[in-house]
């Protein structure tokens, strides 16, 4: 689980790792630690999840633009997940080959 801190550029996303914290009535993913970079594999499965029961596969460029718009809180962002967290899978070379917006805080 990662929390992007900048709009992805070229083949790289700058992010913070996340940790799951629990309080008496709610749990949530929160960014922790220093900023790091990951690269994207040439073929990436990218998904947006604008609501808890919806998942939409998109081209990775659309996902990059969505992340940037949500970070900047621009009107064209559409629906952003409350926590701006993304679940990722890595290939054998440590590159992102799947990334999915997580509709949760």
PDB file of N, CA and C in Angstrom:
ATOM      1  N   UNK A   1       0.855  -1.167   0.000  1.00  0.00           N
ATOM      2  CA  UNK A   1       0.000   0.000   0.000  1.00  0.00           C
ATOM      3  C   UNK A   1       0.905   1.236   0.000  1.00  0.00           C
ATOM      4  N   UNK A   2       0.643   2.146  -0.927  1.00  0.00           N
ATOM      5  CA  UNK A   2       1.431   3.374  -0.998  1.00  0.00           C
ATOM      6  C   UNK A   2       0.502   4.584  -1.005  1.00  0.00           C
ATOM      7  N   UNK A   3       1.069   5.723  -0.643  1.00  0.00           N
ATOM      8  CA  UNK A   3       0.370   7.013  -0.653  1.00  0.00           C
ATOM      9  C   UNK A   3       1.191   7.956  -1.544  1.00  0.00           C
ATOM     10  N   UNK A   4       0.765   8.162  -2.813  1.00  0.00           N
ATOM     11  CA  UNK A   4       1.514   9.068  -3.686  1.00  0.00           C
ATOM     12  C   UNK A   4       1.547  10.482  -3.105  1.00  0.00           C
ATOM     13  N   UNK A   5       2.686  11.150  -3.261  1.00  0.00           N
ATOM     14  CA  UNK A   5       2.821  12.521  -2.768  1.00  0.00           C
ATOM     15  C   UNK A   5       3.034  13.519  -3.896  1.00  0.00           C
ATOM     16  N   UNK A   6       3.204  13.009  -5.123  1.00  0.00           N
ATOM     17  CA  UNK A   6       3.321  13.842  -6.322  1.00  0.00           C
ATOM     18  C   UNK A   6       2.656  13.106  -7.470  1.00  0.00           C
ATOM     19  N   UNK A   7       2.230  13.863  -8.479  1.00  0.00           N
ATOM     20  CA  UNK A   7       1.702  13.210  -9.680  1.00  0.00           C
ATOM     21  C   UNK A   7       2.815  12.399 -10.316  1.00  0.00           C
ATOM     22  N   UNK A   8       2.569  11.130 -10.662  1.00  0.00           N
ATOM     23  CA  UNK A   8       3.599  10.333 -11.341  1.00  0.00           C
ATOM     24  C   UNK A   8       4.054  11.010 -12.629  1.00  0.00           C
ATOM     25  N   UNK A   9       5.338  10.897 -12.904  1.00  0.00           N
ATOM     26  CA  UNK A   9       5.947  11.486 -14.102  1.00  0.00           C
ATOM     27  C   UNK A   9       6.748  10.403 -14.810  1.00  0.00           C
ATOM     28  N   UNK A  10       6.750  10.426 -16.119  1.00  0.00           N
ATOM     29  CA  UNK A  10       7.470   9.442 -16.925  1.00  0.00           C
ATOM     30  C   UNK A  10       7.083   8.052 -16.452  1.00  0.00           C
ATOM     31  N   UNK A  11       8.000   7.345 -15.822  1.00  0.00           N
ATOM     32  CA  UNK A  11       7.691   5.988 -15.368  1.00  0.00           C
ATOM     33  C   UNK A  11       7.842   5.847 -13.847  1.00  0.00           C
ATOM     34  N   UNK A  12       7.780   6.968 -13.106  1.00  0.00           N
ATOM     35  CA  UNK A  12       8.094   6.959 -11.677  1.00  0.00           C
ATOM     36  C   UNK A  12       6.982   7.587 -10.846  1.00  0.00           C
ATOM     37  N   UNK A  13       6.735   6.997  -9.686  1.00  0.00           N
ATOM     38  CA  UNK A  13       5.827   7.579  -8.711  1.00  0.00           C
ATOM     39  C   UNK A  13       6.616   7.833  -7.425  1.00  0.00           C
ATOM     40  N   UNK A  14       6.438   9.020  -6.852  1.00  0.00           N
ATOM     41  CA  UNK A  14       7.019   9.359  -5.554  1.00  0.00           C
ATOM     42  C   UNK A  14       5.928   9.126  -4.523  1.00  0.00           C
ATOM     43  N   UNK A  15       6.259   8.418  -3.468  1.00  0.00           N
ATOM     44  CA  UNK A  15       5.245   7.983  -2.513  1.00  0.00           C
ATOM     45  C   UNK A  15       5.810   7.900  -1.100  1.00  0.00           C
ATOM     46  N   UNK A  16       4.906   7.678  -0.160  1.00  0.00           N
ATOM     47  CA  UNK A  16       5.263   7.281   1.187  1.00  0.00           C
ATOM     48  C   UNK A  16       4.624   5.923   1.424  1.00  0.00           C
ATOM     49  N   UNK A  17       5.311   5.071   2.153  1.00  0.00           N
ATOM     50  CA  UNK A  17       4.696   3.818   2.547  1.00  0.00           C
ATOM     51  C   UNK A  17       3.568   4.142   3.522  1.00  0.00           C
ATOM     52  N   UNK A  18       2.684   3.201   3.732  1.00  0.00           N
ATOM     53  CA  UNK A  18       1.579   3.431   4.646  1.00  0.00           C
ATOM     54  C   UNK A  18       1.582   2.388   5.747  1.00  0.00           C
ATOM     55  N   UNK A  19       0.956   2.742   6.840  1.00  0.00           N
ATOM     56  CA  UNK A  19       0.748   1.822   7.943  1.00  0.00           C
ATOM     57  C   UNK A  19      -0.716   1.871   8.334  1.00  0.00           C
ATOM     58  N   UNK A  20      -1.227   0.763   8.798  1.00  0.00           N
ATOM     59  CA  UNK A  20      -2.642   0.704   9.188  1.00  0.00           C
ATOM     60  C   UNK A  20      -2.739   1.004  10.668  1.00  0.00           C
ATOM     61  N   UNK A  21      -3.543   2.006  11.017  1.00  0.00           N
ATOM     62  CA  UNK A  21      -3.738   2.365  12.418  1.00  0.00           C
ATOM     63  C   UNK A  21      -5.193   2.157  12.804  1.00  0.00           C
ATOM     64  N   UNK A  22      -5.394   1.782  14.029  1.00  0.00           N
ATOM     65  CA  UNK A  22      -6.748   1.552  14.540  1.00  0.00           C
ATOM     66  C   UNK A  22      -7.004   2.450  15.739  1.00  0.00           C
ATOM     67  N   UNK A  23      -8.199   2.991  15.778  1.00  0.00           N
ATOM     68  CA  UNK A  23      -8.662   3.688  16.971  1.00  0.00           C
ATOM     69  C   UNK A  23      -9.843   2.882  17.501  1.00  0.00           C
ATOM     70  N   UNK A  24     -10.502   3.386  18.492  1.00  0.00           N
ATOM     71  CA  UNK A  24     -11.606   2.647  19.107  1.00  0.00           C
ATOM     72  C   UNK A  24     -12.709   2.305  18.112  1.00  0.00           C
ATOM     73  N   UNK A  25     -12.952   3.188  17.144  1.00  0.00           N
ATOM     74  CA  UNK A  25     -14.087   2.951  16.250  1.00  0.00           C
ATOM     75  C   UNK A  25     -13.765   2.871  14.763  1.00  0.00           C
ATOM     76  N   UNK A  26     -12.503   3.102  14.376  1.00  0.00           N
ATOM     77  CA  UNK A  26     -12.192   3.086  12.947  1.00  0.00           C
ATOM     78  C   UNK A  26     -10.713   2.750  12.719  1.00  0.00           C
ATOM     79  N   UNK A  27     -10.440   2.107  11.589  1.00  0.00           N
ATOM     80  CA  UNK A  27      -9.070   1.868  11.179  1.00  0.00           C
ATOM     81  C   UNK A  27      -8.824   2.566   9.859  1.00  0.00           C
ATOM     82  N   UNK A  28      -7.575   2.945   9.603  1.00  0.00           N
ATOM     83  CA  UNK A  28      -7.279   3.615   8.346  1.00  0.00           C
ATOM     84  C   UNK A  28      -5.799   3.478   8.004  1.00  0.00           C
ATOM     85  N   UNK A  29      -5.505   3.620   6.708  1.00  0.00           N
ATOM     86  CA  UNK A  29      -4.137   3.644   6.214  1.00  0.00           C
ATOM     87  C   UNK A  29      -3.625   5.067   6.311  1.00  0.00           C
ATOM     88  N   UNK A  30      -2.408   5.242   6.837  1.00  0.00           N
ATOM     89  CA  UNK A  30      -1.816   6.569   6.952  1.00  0.00           C
ATOM     90  C   UNK A  30      -0.390   6.537   6.406  1.00  0.00           C
ATOM     91  N   UNK A  31       0.015   7.628   5.727  1.00  0.00           N
ATOM     92  CA  UNK A  31       1.385   7.683   5.222  1.00  0.00           C
ATOM     93  C   UNK A  31       2.384   7.714   6.378  1.00  0.00           C
ATOM     94  N   UNK A  32       3.494   7.008   6.188  1.00  0.00           N
ATOM     95  CA  UNK A  32       4.552   6.981   7.201  1.00  0.00           C
ATOM     96  C   UNK A  32       5.902   7.023   6.499  1.00  0.00           C
ATOM     97  N   UNK A  33       6.881   7.519   7.175  1.00  0.00           N
ATOM     98  CA  UNK A  33       8.247   7.450   6.678  1.00  0.00           C
ATOM     99  C   UNK A  33       8.589   8.432   5.582  1.00  0.00           C
ATOM    100  N   UNK A  34       9.810   8.289   5.068  1.00  0.00           N
ATOM    101  CA  UNK A  34      10.321   9.222   4.051  1.00  0.00           C
ATOM    102  C   UNK A  34       9.717   8.967   2.677  1.00  0.00           C
ATOM    103  N   UNK A  35       9.892   9.945   1.817  1.00  0.00           N
ATOM    104  CA  UNK A  35       9.474   9.797   0.419  1.00  0.00           C
ATOM    105  C   UNK A  35      10.411   8.837  -0.290  1.00  0.00           C
ATOM    106  N   UNK A  36       9.821   8.018  -1.167  1.00  0.00           N
ATOM    107  CA  UNK A  36      10.593   7.059  -1.949  1.00  0.00           C
ATOM    108  C   UNK A  36      10.068   7.083  -3.384  1.00  0.00           C
ATOM    109  N   UNK A  37      10.778   6.424  -4.278  1.00  0.00           N
ATOM    110  CA  UNK A  37      10.357   6.330  -5.672  1.00  0.00           C
ATOM    111  C   UNK A  37      10.235   4.871  -6.084  1.00  0.00           C
ATOM    112  N   UNK A  38       9.251   4.592  -6.927  1.00  0.00           N
ATOM    113  CA  UNK A  38       9.092   3.302  -7.580  1.00  0.00           C
ATOM    114  C   UNK A  38       8.875   3.562  -9.054  1.00  0.00           C
ATOM    115  N   UNK A  39       9.301   2.625  -9.882  1.00  0.00           N
ATOM    116  CA  UNK A  39       9.043   2.742 -11.309  1.00  0.00           C
ATOM    117  C   UNK A  39       7.915   1.798 -11.705  1.00  0.00           C
ATOM    118  N   UNK A  40       7.320   2.101 -12.848  1.00  0.00           N
ATOM    119  CA  UNK A  40       6.252   1.285 -13.398  1.00  0.00           C
ATOM    120  C   UNK A  40       6.830   0.323 -14.426  1.00  0.00           C
ATOM    121  N   UNK A  41       6.323  -0.900 -14.444  1.00  0.00           N
ATOM    122  CA  UNK A  41       6.678  -1.868 -15.480  1.00  0.00           C
ATOM    123  C   UNK A  41       6.080  -1.385 -16.809  1.00  0.00           C
ATOM    124  N   UNK A  42       6.599  -1.853 -17.938  1.00  0.00           N
ATOM    125  CA  UNK A  42       6.055  -1.419 -19.229  1.00  0.00           C
ATOM    126  C   UNK A  42       4.561  -1.703 -19.394  1.00  0.00           C
ATOM    127  N   UNK A  43       4.086  -2.823 -18.926  1.00  0.00           N
ATOM    128  CA  UNK A  43       2.662  -3.161 -19.001  1.00  0.00           C
ATOM    129  C   UNK A  43       2.096  -3.112 -17.583  1.00  0.00           C
ATOM    130  N   UNK A  44       1.258  -2.127 -17.302  1.00  0.00           N
ATOM    131  CA  UNK A  44       0.713  -1.930 -15.961  1.00  0.00           C
ATOM    132  C   UNK A  44      -0.799  -2.065 -16.000  1.00  0.00           C
ATOM    133  N   UNK A  45      -1.343  -2.819 -15.073  1.00  0.00           N
ATOM    134  CA  UNK A  45      -2.794  -2.871 -14.904  1.00  0.00           C
ATOM    135  C   UNK A  45      -3.134  -1.790 -13.885  1.00  0.00           C
ATOM    136  N   UNK A  46      -3.914  -0.800 -14.311  1.00  0.00           N
ATOM    137  CA  UNK A  46      -4.268   0.335 -13.458  1.00  0.00           C
ATOM    138  C   UNK A  46      -5.776   0.375 -13.257  1.00  0.00           C
ATOM    139  N   UNK A  47      -6.203   0.582 -12.024  1.00  0.00           N
ATOM    140  CA  UNK A  47      -7.626   0.629 -11.718  1.00  0.00           C
ATOM    141  C   UNK A  47      -7.943   1.792 -10.786  1.00  0.00           C
ATOM    142  N   UNK A  48      -9.049   2.458 -11.098  1.00  0.00           N
ATOM    143  CA  UNK A  48      -9.591   3.494 -10.222  1.00  0.00           C
ATOM    144  C   UNK A  48     -10.797   2.912  -9.505  1.00  0.00           C
ATOM    145  N   UNK A  49     -11.016   3.373  -8.285  1.00  0.00           N
ATOM    146  CA  UNK A  49     -12.158   2.900  -7.503  1.00  0.00           C
ATOM    147  C   UNK A  49     -12.849   4.118  -6.891  1.00  0.00           C
ATOM    148  N   UNK A  50     -13.696   4.807  -7.670  1.00  0.00           N
ATOM    149  CA  UNK A  50     -14.315   6.043  -7.190  1.00  0.00           C
ATOM    150  C   UNK A  50     -15.365   5.845  -6.105  1.00  0.00           C
ATOM    151  N   UNK A  51     -15.789   4.640  -5.856  1.00  0.00           N
ATOM    152  CA  UNK A  51     -16.726   4.344  -4.772  1.00  0.00           C
ATOM    153  C   UNK A  51     -16.460   2.920  -4.309  1.00  0.00           C
ATOM    154  N   UNK A  52     -16.948   2.595  -3.137  1.00  0.00           N
ATOM    155  CA  UNK A  52     -16.602   1.314  -2.537  1.00  0.00           C
ATOM    156  C   UNK A  52     -17.016   0.111  -3.368  1.00  0.00           C
ATOM    157  N   UNK A  53     -18.008   0.240  -4.223  1.00  0.00           N
ATOM    158  CA  UNK A  53     -18.457  -0.913  -4.990  1.00  0.00           C
ATOM    159  C   UNK A  53     -18.146  -0.809  -6.479  1.00  0.00           C
ATOM    160  N   UNK A  54     -17.265   0.091  -6.859  1.00  0.00           N
ATOM    161  CA  UNK A  54     -16.940   0.287  -8.273  1.00  0.00           C
ATOM    162  C   UNK A  54     -15.440   0.184  -8.490  1.00  0.00           C
ATOM    163  N   UNK A  55     -15.041  -0.547  -9.517  1.00  0.00           N
ATOM    164  CA  UNK A  55     -13.639  -0.606  -9.928  1.00  0.00           C
ATOM    165  C   UNK A  55     -13.638  -0.465 -11.439  1.00  0.00           C
ATOM    166  N   UNK A  56     -12.766   0.413 -11.949  1.00  0.00           N
ATOM    167  CA  UNK A  56     -12.722   0.668 -13.387  1.00  0.00           C
ATOM    168  C   UNK A  56     -11.268   0.584 -13.856  1.00  0.00           C
ATOM    169  N   UNK A  57     -11.001  -0.274 -14.820  1.00  0.00           N
ATOM    170  CA  UNK A  57      -9.661  -0.384 -15.388  1.00  0.00           C
ATOM    171  C   UNK A  57      -9.439   0.778 -16.350  1.00  0.00           C
ATOM    172  N   UNK A  58      -8.272   1.417 -16.232  1.00  0.00           N
ATOM    173  CA  UNK A  58      -7.937   2.587 -17.048  1.00  0.00           C
ATOM    174  C   UNK A  58      -6.505   2.429 -17.572  1.00  0.00           C
ATOM    175  N   UNK A  59      -6.152   3.230 -18.559  1.00  0.00           N
ATOM    176  CA  UNK A  59      -4.754   3.280 -18.988  1.00  0.00           C
ATOM    177  C   UNK A  59      -3.965   3.982 -17.892  1.00  0.00           C
ATOM    178  N   UNK A  60      -2.713   3.619 -17.750  1.00  0.00           N
ATOM    179  CA  UNK A  60      -1.928   4.125 -16.629  1.00  0.00           C
ATOM    180  C   UNK A  60      -1.809   5.652 -16.649  1.00  0.00           C
ATOM    181  N   UNK A  61      -1.783   6.273 -17.817  1.00  0.00           N
ATOM    182  CA  UNK A  61      -1.728   7.738 -17.889  1.00  0.00           C
ATOM    183  C   UNK A  61      -2.938   8.392 -17.257  1.00  0.00           C
ATOM    184  N   UNK A  62      -4.111   7.793 -17.419  1.00  0.00           N
ATOM    185  CA  UNK A  62      -5.317   8.330 -16.783  1.00  0.00           C
ATOM    186  C   UNK A  62      -5.198   8.243 -15.267  1.00  0.00           C
ATOM    187  N   UNK A  63      -4.642   7.149 -14.764  1.00  0.00           N
ATOM    188  CA  UNK A  63      -4.437   7.006 -13.327  1.00  0.00           C
ATOM    189  C   UNK A  63      -3.457   8.067 -12.825  1.00  0.00           C
ATOM    190  N   UNK A  64      -2.355   8.287 -13.566  1.00  0.00           N
ATOM    191  CA  UNK A  64      -1.383   9.308 -13.172  1.00  0.00           C
ATOM    192  C   UNK A  64      -2.043  10.679 -13.076  1.00  0.00           C
ATOM    193  N   UNK A  65      -2.853  11.026 -14.093  1.00  0.00           N
ATOM    194  CA  UNK A  65      -3.537  12.325 -14.077  1.00  0.00           C
ATOM    195  C   UNK A  65      -4.522  12.415 -12.925  1.00  0.00           C
ATOM    196  N   UNK A  66      -5.212  11.318 -12.636  1.00  0.00           N
ATOM    197  CA  UNK A  66      -6.171  11.286 -11.521  1.00  0.00           C
ATOM    198  C   UNK A  66      -5.442  11.527 -10.196  1.00  0.00           C
ATOM    199  N   UNK A  67      -4.313  10.863 -10.000  1.00  0.00           N
ATOM    200  CA  UNK A  67      -3.543  11.063  -8.761  1.00  0.00           C
ATOM    201  C   UNK A  67      -3.149  12.526  -8.625  1.00  0.00           C
ATOM    202  N   UNK A  68      -2.623  13.123  -9.695  1.00  0.00           N
ATOM    203  CA  UNK A  68      -2.218  14.530  -9.646  1.00  0.00           C
ATOM    204  C   UNK A  68      -3.379  15.458  -9.351  1.00  0.00           C
ATOM    205  N   UNK A  69      -4.517  15.219 -10.007  1.00  0.00           N
ATOM    206  CA  UNK A  69      -5.693  16.072  -9.787  1.00  0.00           C
ATOM    207  C   UNK A  69      -6.207  15.932  -8.351  1.00  0.00           C
ATOM    208  N   UNK A  70      -6.180  14.715  -7.815  1.00  0.00           N
ATOM    209  CA  UNK A  70      -6.631  14.521  -6.432  1.00  0.00           C
ATOM    210  C   UNK A  70      -5.675  15.193  -5.444  1.00  0.00           C
ATOM    211  N   UNK A  71      -4.380  15.086  -5.694  1.00  0.00           N
ATOM    212  CA  UNK A  71      -3.408  15.749  -4.818  1.00  0.00           C
ATOM    213  C   UNK A  71      -3.574  17.260  -4.856  1.00  0.00           C
ATOM    214  N   UNK A  72      -3.848  17.808  -6.056  1.00  0.00           N
ATOM    215  CA  UNK A  72      -4.014  19.258  -6.220  1.00  0.00           C
ATOM    216  C   UNK A  72      -5.426  19.726  -5.894  1.00  0.00           C
ATOM    217  N   UNK A  73      -6.336  18.770  -5.708  1.00  0.00           N
ATOM    218  CA  UNK A  73      -7.746  19.057  -5.417  1.00  0.00           C
ATOM    219  C   UNK A  73      -8.371  19.953  -6.493  1.00  0.00           C
ATOM    220  N   UNK A  74      -8.069  19.620  -7.752  1.00  0.00           N
ATOM    221  CA  UNK A  74      -8.621  20.386  -8.859  1.00  0.00           C
ATOM    222  C   UNK A  74     -10.044  19.923  -9.161  1.00  0.00           C
ATOM    223  N   UNK A  75     -10.848  20.795  -9.756  1.00  0.00           N
ATOM    224  CA  UNK A  75     -12.239  20.435 -10.054  1.00  0.00           C
ATOM    225  C   UNK A  75     -12.382  19.240 -10.991  1.00  0.00           C
ATOM    226  N   UNK A  76     -11.397  19.002 -11.860  1.00  0.00           N
ATOM    227  CA  UNK A  76     -11.498  17.888 -12.795  1.00  0.00           C
ATOM    228  C   UNK A  76     -11.030  16.562 -12.194  1.00  0.00           C
ATOM    229  N   UNK A  77     -10.774  16.522 -10.903  1.00  0.00           N
ATOM    230  CA  UNK A  77     -10.292  15.301 -10.253  1.00  0.00           C
ATOM    231  C   UNK A  77     -11.334  14.202 -10.243  1.00  0.00           C
ATOM    232  N   UNK A  78     -12.593  14.579 -10.287  1.00  0.00           N
ATOM    233  CA  UNK A  78     -13.628  13.566 -10.144  1.00  0.00           C
ATOM    234  C   UNK A  78     -13.698  13.132  -8.697  1.00  0.00           C
ATOM    235  N   UNK A  79     -14.080  11.894  -8.468  1.00  0.00           N
ATOM    236  CA  UNK A  79     -14.177  11.378  -7.102  1.00  0.00           C
ATOM    237  C   UNK A  79     -12.840  10.784  -6.709  1.00  0.00           C
ATOM    238  N   UNK A  80     -12.269  11.293  -5.631  1.00  0.00           N
ATOM    239  CA  UNK A  80     -10.990  10.799  -5.131  1.00  0.00           C
ATOM    240  C   UNK A  80     -11.243   9.941  -3.900  1.00  0.00           C
ATOM    241  N   UNK A  81     -10.477   8.872  -3.760  1.00  0.00           N
ATOM    242  CA  UNK A  81     -10.629   8.066  -2.556  1.00  0.00           C
ATOM    243  C   UNK A  81     -10.230   8.914  -1.358  1.00  0.00           C
ATOM    244  N   UNK A  82     -10.903   8.755  -0.227  1.00  0.00           N
ATOM    245  CA  UNK A  82     -10.641   9.609   0.928  1.00  0.00           C
ATOM    246  C   UNK A  82      -9.194   9.616   1.408  1.00  0.00           C
ATOM    247  N   UNK A  83      -8.512   8.491   1.371  1.00  0.00           N
ATOM    248  CA  UNK A  83      -7.153   8.446   1.903  1.00  0.00           C
ATOM    249  C   UNK A  83      -6.055   8.585   0.878  1.00  0.00           C
ATOM    250  N   UNK A  84      -6.398   8.639  -0.412  1.00  0.00           N
ATOM    251  CA  UNK A  84      -5.414   8.693  -1.495  1.00  0.00           C
ATOM    252  C   UNK A  84      -4.379   7.579  -1.378  1.00  0.00           C
ATOM    253  N   UNK A  85      -4.851   6.380  -1.126  1.00  0.00           N
ATOM    254  CA  UNK A  85      -3.958   5.229  -0.999  1.00  0.00           C
ATOM    255  C   UNK A  85      -4.162   4.277  -2.161  1.00  0.00           C
ATOM    256  N   UNK A  86      -3.085   3.617  -2.566  1.00  0.00           N
ATOM    257  CA  UNK A  86      -3.103   2.721  -3.711  1.00  0.00           C
ATOM    258  C   UNK A  86      -2.444   1.395  -3.341  1.00  0.00           C
ATOM    259  N   UNK A  87      -3.145   0.333  -3.675  1.00  0.00           N
ATOM    260  CA  UNK A  87      -2.610  -1.004  -3.475  1.00  0.00           C
ATOM    261  C   UNK A  87      -1.786  -1.357  -4.706  1.00  0.00           C
ATOM    262  N   UNK A  88      -0.582  -1.870  -4.506  1.00  0.00           N
ATOM    263  CA  UNK A  88       0.288  -2.175  -5.638  1.00  0.00           C
ATOM    264  C   UNK A  88       0.772  -3.623  -5.581  1.00  0.00           C
ATOM    265  N   UNK A  89       1.148  -4.119  -6.745  1.00  0.00           N
ATOM    266  CA  UNK A  89       1.863  -5.388  -6.880  1.00  0.00           C
ATOM    267  C   UNK A  89       3.116  -5.090  -7.677  1.00  0.00           C
ATOM    268  N   UNK A  90       4.197  -5.784  -7.336  1.00  0.00           N
ATOM    269  CA  UNK A  90       5.469  -5.576  -8.008  1.00  0.00           C
ATOM    270  C   UNK A  90       5.842  -6.795  -8.838  1.00  0.00           C
ATOM    271  N   UNK A  91       6.543  -6.544  -9.943  1.00  0.00           N
ATOM    272  CA  UNK A  91       7.040  -7.654 -10.750  1.00  0.00           C
ATOM    273  C   UNK A  91       8.371  -8.148 -10.161  1.00  0.00           C
ATOM    274  N   UNK A  92       8.997  -9.088 -10.817  1.00  0.00           N
ATOM    275  CA  UNK A  92      10.244  -9.671 -10.335  1.00  0.00           C
ATOM    276  C   UNK A  92      11.412  -8.699 -10.277  1.00  0.00           C
ATOM    277  N   UNK A  93      11.285  -7.572 -10.956  1.00  0.00           N
ATOM    278  CA  UNK A  93      12.346  -6.557 -10.942  1.00  0.00           C
ATOM    279  C   UNK A  93      12.030  -5.404  -9.991  1.00  0.00           C
ATOM    280  N   UNK A  94      10.960  -5.529  -9.209  1.00  0.00           N
ATOM    281  CA  UNK A  94      10.607  -4.498  -8.238  1.00  0.00           C
ATOM    282  C   UNK A  94       9.876  -3.306  -8.829  1.00  0.00           C
ATOM    283  N   UNK A  95       9.281  -3.474 -10.023  1.00  0.00           N
ATOM    284  CA  UNK A  95       8.523  -2.392 -10.664  1.00  0.00           C
ATOM    285  C   UNK A  95       7.024  -2.646 -10.454  1.00  0.00           C
ATOM    286  N   UNK A  96       6.252  -1.579 -10.411  1.00  0.00           N
ATOM    287  CA  UNK A  96       4.801  -1.704 -10.259  1.00  0.00           C
ATOM    288  C   UNK A  96       4.213  -2.309 -11.516  1.00  0.00           C
ATOM    289  N   UNK A  97       3.522  -3.449 -11.384  1.00  0.00           N
ATOM    290  CA  UNK A  97       2.834  -4.019 -12.535  1.00  0.00           C
ATOM    291  C   UNK A  97       1.325  -4.011 -12.350  1.00  0.00           C
ATOM    292  N   UNK A  98       0.861  -3.728 -11.134  1.00  0.00           N
ATOM    293  CA  UNK A  98      -0.563  -3.504 -10.870  1.00  0.00           C
ATOM    294  C   UNK A  98      -0.689  -2.416  -9.817  1.00  0.00           C
ATOM    295  N   UNK A  99      -1.646  -1.520 -10.042  1.00  0.00           N
ATOM    296  CA  UNK A  99      -1.910  -0.448  -9.079  1.00  0.00           C
ATOM    297  C   UNK A  99      -3.413  -0.187  -9.072  1.00  0.00           C
ATOM    298  N   UNK A 100      -3.978  -0.139  -7.874  1.00  0.00           N
ATOM    299  CA  UNK A 100      -5.424   0.050  -7.737  1.00  0.00           C
ATOM    300  C   UNK A 100      -5.708   1.037  -6.621  1.00  0.00           C
ATOM    301  N   UNK A 101      -6.506   2.028  -6.961  1.00  0.00           N
ATOM    302  CA  UNK A 101      -6.957   2.989  -5.971  1.00  0.00           C
ATOM    303  C   UNK A 101      -7.773   2.256  -4.908  1.00  0.00           C
ATOM    304  N   UNK A 102      -7.522   2.559  -3.655  1.00  0.00           N
ATOM    305  CA  UNK A 102      -8.241   1.919  -2.558  1.00  0.00           C
ATOM    306  C   UNK A 102      -9.259   2.899  -2.007  1.00  0.00           C
ATOM    307  N   UNK A 103     -10.525   2.547  -2.136  1.00  0.00           N
ATOM    308  CA  UNK A 103     -11.569   3.444  -1.631  1.00  0.00           C
ATOM    309  C   UNK A 103     -11.745   3.213  -0.132  1.00  0.00           C
ATOM    310  N   UNK A 104     -10.870   3.822   0.618  1.00  0.00           N
ATOM    311  CA  UNK A 104     -10.920   3.777   2.087  1.00  0.00           C
ATOM    312  C   UNK A 104     -10.017   4.881   2.580  1.00  0.00           C
ATOM    313  N   UNK A 105     -10.182   5.259   3.829  1.00  0.00           N
ATOM    314  CA  UNK A 105      -9.333   6.318   4.381  1.00  0.00           C
ATOM    315  C   UNK A 105      -7.971   5.791   4.724  1.00  0.00           C
TER     316      UNK A 105
END
